[in-house]
Amino acid sequence: MPTQLAIRRELLRREPSLGQVEAIASLTGTTIVVNRLAVGTVLSGKFIEKWLVRGESTVAADRVRMCSGYTASSGTLTHAGTAYSDTTATDEEVEIHEQEPYLLDLAI
């Protein structure tokens, strides 16, 4: 039986209007770098006010943040919330949600 995490990510992959799933290249307390988003030509406001979900984080408090900045040249997503305490992102993906993530969780 698939997990809620697997179902949610599959929904995001199949329906782009809900959001997207991206591999994390690196992260710090306030940033997530996604190499695939390092395109250089996208407006800096593209991901602002989108929800960033780290479903694989080992710290529950690090799960959800709201994006407050995006640097297209490096693929860096920044959040102004509490700094991540878990900054280990080995084989981790970030979900970028258009709507509050709990709504998708409830739908599942």
JSON list of C-alpha atoms in Angstrom, two decimals:
[
{"chain": "A", "resi": 1, "resn": "MET", "atom": "CA", "xyz": [0.00, 0.00, 0.00]},
{"chain": "A", "resi": 2, "resn": "PRO", "atom": "CA", "xyz": [1.48, 3.39, -0.98]},
{"chain": "A", "resi": 3, "resn": "THR", "atom": "CA", "xyz": [2.20, 5.91, 1.77]},
{"chain": "A", "resi": 4, "resn": "GLN", "atom": "CA", "xyz": [0.52, 9.30, 2.01]},
{"chain": "A", "resi": 5, "resn": "LEU", "atom": "CA", "xyz": [3.83, 10.87, 0.98]},
{"chain": "A", "resi": 6, "resn": "ALA", "atom": "CA", "xyz": [4.00, 8.71, -2.16]},
{"chain": "A", "resi": 7, "resn": "ILE", "atom": "CA", "xyz": [0.38, 9.44, -3.09]},
{"chain": "A", "resi": 8, "resn": "ARG", "atom": "CA", "xyz": [0.78, 13.19, -2.55]},
{"chain": "A", "resi": 9, "resn": "ARG", "atom": "CA", "xyz": [3.90, 13.31, -4.72]},
{"chain": "A", "resi": 10, "resn": "GLU", "atom": "CA", "xyz": [2.26, 11.28, -7.45]},
{"chain": "A", "resi": 11, "resn": "LEU", "atom": "CA", "xyz": [-0.67, 13.73, -7.46]},
{"chain": "A", "resi": 12, "resn": "LEU", "atom": "CA", "xyz": [1.76, 16.64, -7.82]},
{"chain": "A", "resi": 13, "resn": "ARG", "atom": "CA", "xyz": [3.58, 14.90, -10.66]},
{"chain": "A", "resi": 14, "resn": "ARG", "atom": "CA", "xyz": [0.37, 14.10, -12.53]},
{"chain": "A", "resi": 15, "resn": "GLU", "atom": "CA", "xyz": [-1.36, 17.45, -12.03]},
{"chain": "A", "resi": 16, "resn": "PRO", "atom": "CA", "xyz": [1.02, 20.44, -12.40]},
{"chain": "A", "resi": 17, "resn": "SER", "atom": "CA", "xyz": [-1.65, 22.92, -11.33]},
{"chain": "A", "resi": 18, "resn": "LEU", "atom": "CA", "xyz": [-1.29, 21.49, -7.79]},
{"chain": "A", "resi": 19, "resn": "GLY", "atom": "CA", "xyz": [2.47, 22.04, -7.69]},
{"chain": "A", "resi": 20, "resn": "GLN", "atom": "CA", "xyz": [5.66, 20.13, -8.43]},
{"chain": "A", "resi": 21, "resn": "VAL", "atom": "CA", "xyz": [8.25, 17.83, -6.88]},
{"chain": "A", "resi": 22, "resn": "GLU", "atom": "CA", "xyz": [11.95, 18.63, -7.22]},
{"chain": "A", "resi": 23, "resn": "ALA", "atom": "CA", "xyz": [15.20, 17.02, -6.07]},
{"chain": "A", "resi": 24, "resn": "ILE", "atom": "CA", "xyz": [17.10, 19.03, -3.44]},
{"chain": "A", "resi": 25, "resn": "ALA", "atom": "CA", "xyz": [20.72, 19.68, -4.38]},
{"chain": "A", "resi": 26, "resn": "SER", "atom": "CA", "xyz": [21.57, 21.32, -1.06]},
{"chain": "A", "resi": 27, "resn": "LEU", "atom": "CA", "xyz": [20.00, 23.31, 1.74]},
{"chain": "A", "resi": 28, "resn": "THR", "atom": "CA", "xyz": [20.78, 25.59, 4.64]},
{"chain": "A", "resi": 29, "resn": "GLY", "atom": "CA", "xyz": [18.66, 26.81, 7.51]},
{"chain": "A", "resi": 30, "resn": "THR", "atom": "CA", "xyz": [16.76, 29.22, 5.26]},
{"chain": "A", "resi": 31, "resn": "THR", "atom": "CA", "xyz": [17.33, 28.01, 1.69]},
{"chain": "A", "resi": 32, "resn": "ILE", "atom": "CA", "xyz": [16.72, 25.07, -0.60]},
{"chain": "A", "resi": 33, "resn": "VAL", "atom": "CA", "xyz": [18.74, 24.77, -3.81]},
{"chain": "A", "resi": 34, "resn": "VAL", "atom": "CA", "xyz": [17.14, 22.91, -6.71]},
{"chain": "A", "resi": 35, "resn": "ASN", "atom": "CA", "xyz": [19.43, 22.53, -9.73]},
{"chain": "A", "resi": 36, "resn": "ARG", "atom": "CA", "xyz": [16.51, 22.05, -12.13]},
{"chain": "A", "resi": 37, "resn": "LEU", "atom": "CA", "xyz": [15.19, 25.51, -11.17]},
{"chain": "A", "resi": 38, "resn": "ALA", "atom": "CA", "xyz": [18.52, 27.20, -12.00]},
{"chain": "A", "resi": 39, "resn": "VAL", "atom": "CA", "xyz": [17.33, 28.46, -15.36]},
{"chain": "A", "resi": 40, "resn": "GLY", "atom": "CA", "xyz": [18.27, 32.13, -15.08]},
{"chain": "A", "resi": 41, "resn": "THR", "atom": "CA", "xyz": [15.37, 33.45, -17.15]},
{"chain": "A", "resi": 42, "resn": "VAL", "atom": "CA", "xyz": [12.40, 33.01, -14.81]},
{"chain": "A", "resi": 43, "resn": "LEU", "atom": "CA", "xyz": [11.06, 35.98, -12.88]},
{"chain": "A", "resi": 44, "resn": "SER", "atom": "CA", "xyz": [12.22, 36.11, -9.26]},
{"chain": "A", "resi": 45, "resn": "GLY", "atom": "CA", "xyz": [8.62, 36.15, -8.03]},
{"chain": "A", "resi": 46, "resn": "LYS", "atom": "CA", "xyz": [7.64, 32.83, -9.61]},
{"chain": "A", "resi": 47, "resn": "PHE", "atom": "CA", "xyz": [7.78, 30.77, -6.40]},
{"chain": "A", "resi": 48, "resn": "ILE", "atom": "CA", "xyz": [7.06, 33.46, -3.80]},
{"chain": "A", "resi": 49, "resn": "GLU", "atom": "CA", "xyz": [4.14, 32.52, -1.53]},
{"chain": "A", "resi": 50, "resn": "LYS", "atom": "CA", "xyz": [4.23, 28.88, -2.64]},
{"chain": "A", "resi": 51, "resn": "TRP", "atom": "CA", "xyz": [4.35, 26.23, 0.08]},
{"chain": "A", "resi": 52, "resn": "LEU", "atom": "CA", "xyz": [7.60, 24.26, 0.44]},
{"chain": "A", "resi": 53, "resn": "VAL", "atom": "CA", "xyz": [7.14, 20.79, 1.91]},
{"chain": "A", "resi": 54, "resn": "ARG", "atom": "CA", "xyz": [9.99, 18.53, 2.99]},
{"chain": "A", "resi": 55, "resn": "GLY", "atom": "CA", "xyz": [8.05, 15.31, 3.54]},
{"chain": "A", "resi": 56, "resn": "GLU", "atom": "CA", "xyz": [11.20, 13.29, 4.24]},
{"chain": "A", "resi": 57, "resn": "SER", "atom": "CA", "xyz": [12.63, 15.61, 6.89]},
{"chain": "A", "resi": 58, "resn": "THR", "atom": "CA", "xyz": [13.51, 13.81, 10.11]},
{"chain": "A", "resi": 59, "resn": "VAL", "atom": "CA", "xyz": [12.23, 16.81, 12.09]},
{"chain": "A", "resi": 60, "resn": "ALA", "atom": "CA", "xyz": [8.44, 17.31, 11.95]},
{"chain": "A", "resi": 61, "resn": "ALA", "atom": "CA", "xyz": [8.79, 21.04, 12.65]},
{"chain": "A", "resi": 62, "resn": "ASP", "atom": "CA", "xyz": [10.87, 21.40, 9.46]},
{"chain": "A", "resi": 63, "resn": "ARG", "atom": "CA", "xyz": [8.15, 19.98, 7.21]},
{"chain": "A", "resi": 64, "resn": "VAL", "atom": "CA", "xyz": [6.37, 23.10, 5.88]},
{"chain": "A", "resi": 65, "resn": "ARG", "atom": "CA", "xyz": [7.58, 26.61, 5.04]},
{"chain": "A", "resi": 66, "resn": "MET", "atom": "CA", "xyz": [6.39, 29.34, 2.68]},
{"chain": "A", "resi": 67, "resn": "CYS", "atom": "CA", "xyz": [8.74, 30.54, -0.03]},
{"chain": "A", "resi": 68, "resn": "SER", "atom": "CA", "xyz": [9.69, 34.20, 0.36]},
{"chain": "A", "resi": 69, "resn": "GLY", "atom": "CA", "xyz": [12.32, 34.46, -2.37]},
{"chain": "A", "resi": 70, "resn": "TYR", "atom": "CA", "xyz": [13.67, 32.77, -5.48]},
{"chain": "A", "resi": 71, "resn": "THR", "atom": "CA", "xyz": [16.97, 33.25, -7.28]},
{"chain": "A", "resi": 72, "resn": "ALA", "atom": "CA", "xyz": [16.65, 31.91, -10.82]},
{"chain": "A", "resi": 73, "resn": "SER", "atom": "CA", "xyz": [20.37, 31.93, -11.58]},
{"chain": "A", "resi": 74, "resn": "SER", "atom": "CA", "xyz": [21.10, 29.40, -8.82]},
{"chain": "A", "resi": 75, "resn": "GLY", "atom": "CA", "xyz": [17.71, 27.70, -8.31]},
{"chain": "A", "resi": 76, "resn": "THR", "atom": "CA", "xyz": [17.62, 28.89, -4.69]},
{"chain": "A", "resi": 77, "resn": "LEU", "atom": "CA", "xyz": [14.30, 28.98, -2.84]},
{"chain": "A", "resi": 78, "resn": "THR", "atom": "CA", "xyz": [14.39, 31.05, 0.35]},
{"chain": "A", "resi": 79, "resn": "HIS", "atom": "CA", "xyz": [11.95, 31.06, 3.26]},
{"chain": "A", "resi": 80, "resn": "ALA", "atom": "CA", "xyz": [11.59, 33.63, 6.03]},
{"chain": "A", "resi": 81, "resn": "GLY", "atom": "CA", "xyz": [10.23, 31.16, 8.58]},
{"chain": "A", "resi": 82, "resn": "THR", "atom": "CA", "xyz": [12.05, 29.41, 11.39]},
{"chain": "A", "resi": 83, "resn": "ALA", "atom": "CA", "xyz": [15.40, 28.06, 10.21]},
{"chain": "A", "resi": 84, "resn": "TYR", "atom": "CA", "xyz": [15.53, 24.36, 9.40]},
{"chain": "A", "resi": 85, "resn": "SER", "atom": "CA", "xyz": [17.17, 22.34, 12.14]},
{"chain": "A", "resi": 86, "resn": "ASP", "atom": "CA", "xyz": [17.63, 19.35, 9.80]},
{"chain": "A", "resi": 87, "resn": "THR", "atom": "CA", "xyz": [19.87, 20.47, 6.94]},
{"chain": "A", "resi": 88, "resn": "THR", "atom": "CA", "xyz": [20.74, 17.00, 5.68]},
{"chain": "A", "resi": 89, "resn": "ALA", "atom": "CA", "xyz": [19.12, 16.51, 2.29]},
{"chain": "A", "resi": 90, "resn": "THR", "atom": "CA", "xyz": [20.58, 13.27, 0.96]},
{"chain": "A", "resi": 91, "resn": "ASP", "atom": "CA", "xyz": [18.24, 12.01, -1.80]},
{"chain": "A", "resi": 92, "resn": "GLU", "atom": "CA", "xyz": [15.49, 14.29, -0.48]},
{"chain": "A", "resi": 93, "resn": "GLU", "atom": "CA", "xyz": [12.84, 16.01, -2.59]},
{"chain": "A", "resi": 94, "resn": "VAL", "atom": "CA", "xyz": [10.94, 19.22, -1.95]},
{"chain": "A", "resi": 95, "resn": "GLU", "atom": "CA", "xyz": [7.30, 19.60, -2.88]},
{"chain": "A", "resi": 96, "resn": "ILE", "atom": "CA", "xyz": [6.28, 23.05, -4.09]},
{"chain": "A", "resi": 97, "resn": "HIS", "atom": "CA", "xyz": [2.55, 23.42, -3.48]},
{"chain": "A", "resi": 98, "resn": "GLU", "atom": "CA", "xyz": [0.19, 25.97, -4.99]},
{"chain": "A", "resi": 99, "resn": "GLN", "atom": "CA", "xyz": [-2.31, 25.52, -2.12]},
{"chain": "A", "resi": 100, "resn": "GLU", "atom": "CA", "xyz": [-1.89, 24.85, 1.59]},
{"chain": "A", "resi": 101, "resn": "PRO", "atom": "CA", "xyz": [-0.44, 21.33, 1.84]},
{"chain": "A", "resi": 102, "resn": "TYR", "atom": "CA", "xyz": [-2.89, 20.16, 4.49]},
{"chain": "A", "resi": 103, "resn": "LEU", "atom": "CA", "xyz": [-5.70, 20.41, 1.91]},
{"chain": "A", "resi": 104, "resn": "LEU", "atom": "CA", "xyz": [-4.06, 17.78, -0.29]},
{"chain": "A", "resi": 105, "resn": "ASP", "atom": "CA", "xyz": [-3.37, 15.64, 2.79]},
{"chain": "A", "resi": 106, "resn": "LEU", "atom": "CA", "xyz": [-7.06, 15.80, 3.74]},
{"chain": "A", "resi": 107, "resn": "ALA", "atom": "CA", "xyz": [-8.11, 14.89, 0.19]},
{"chain": "A", "resi": 108, "resn": "ILE", "atom": "CA", "xyz": [-5.91, 11.79, 0.31]}
]
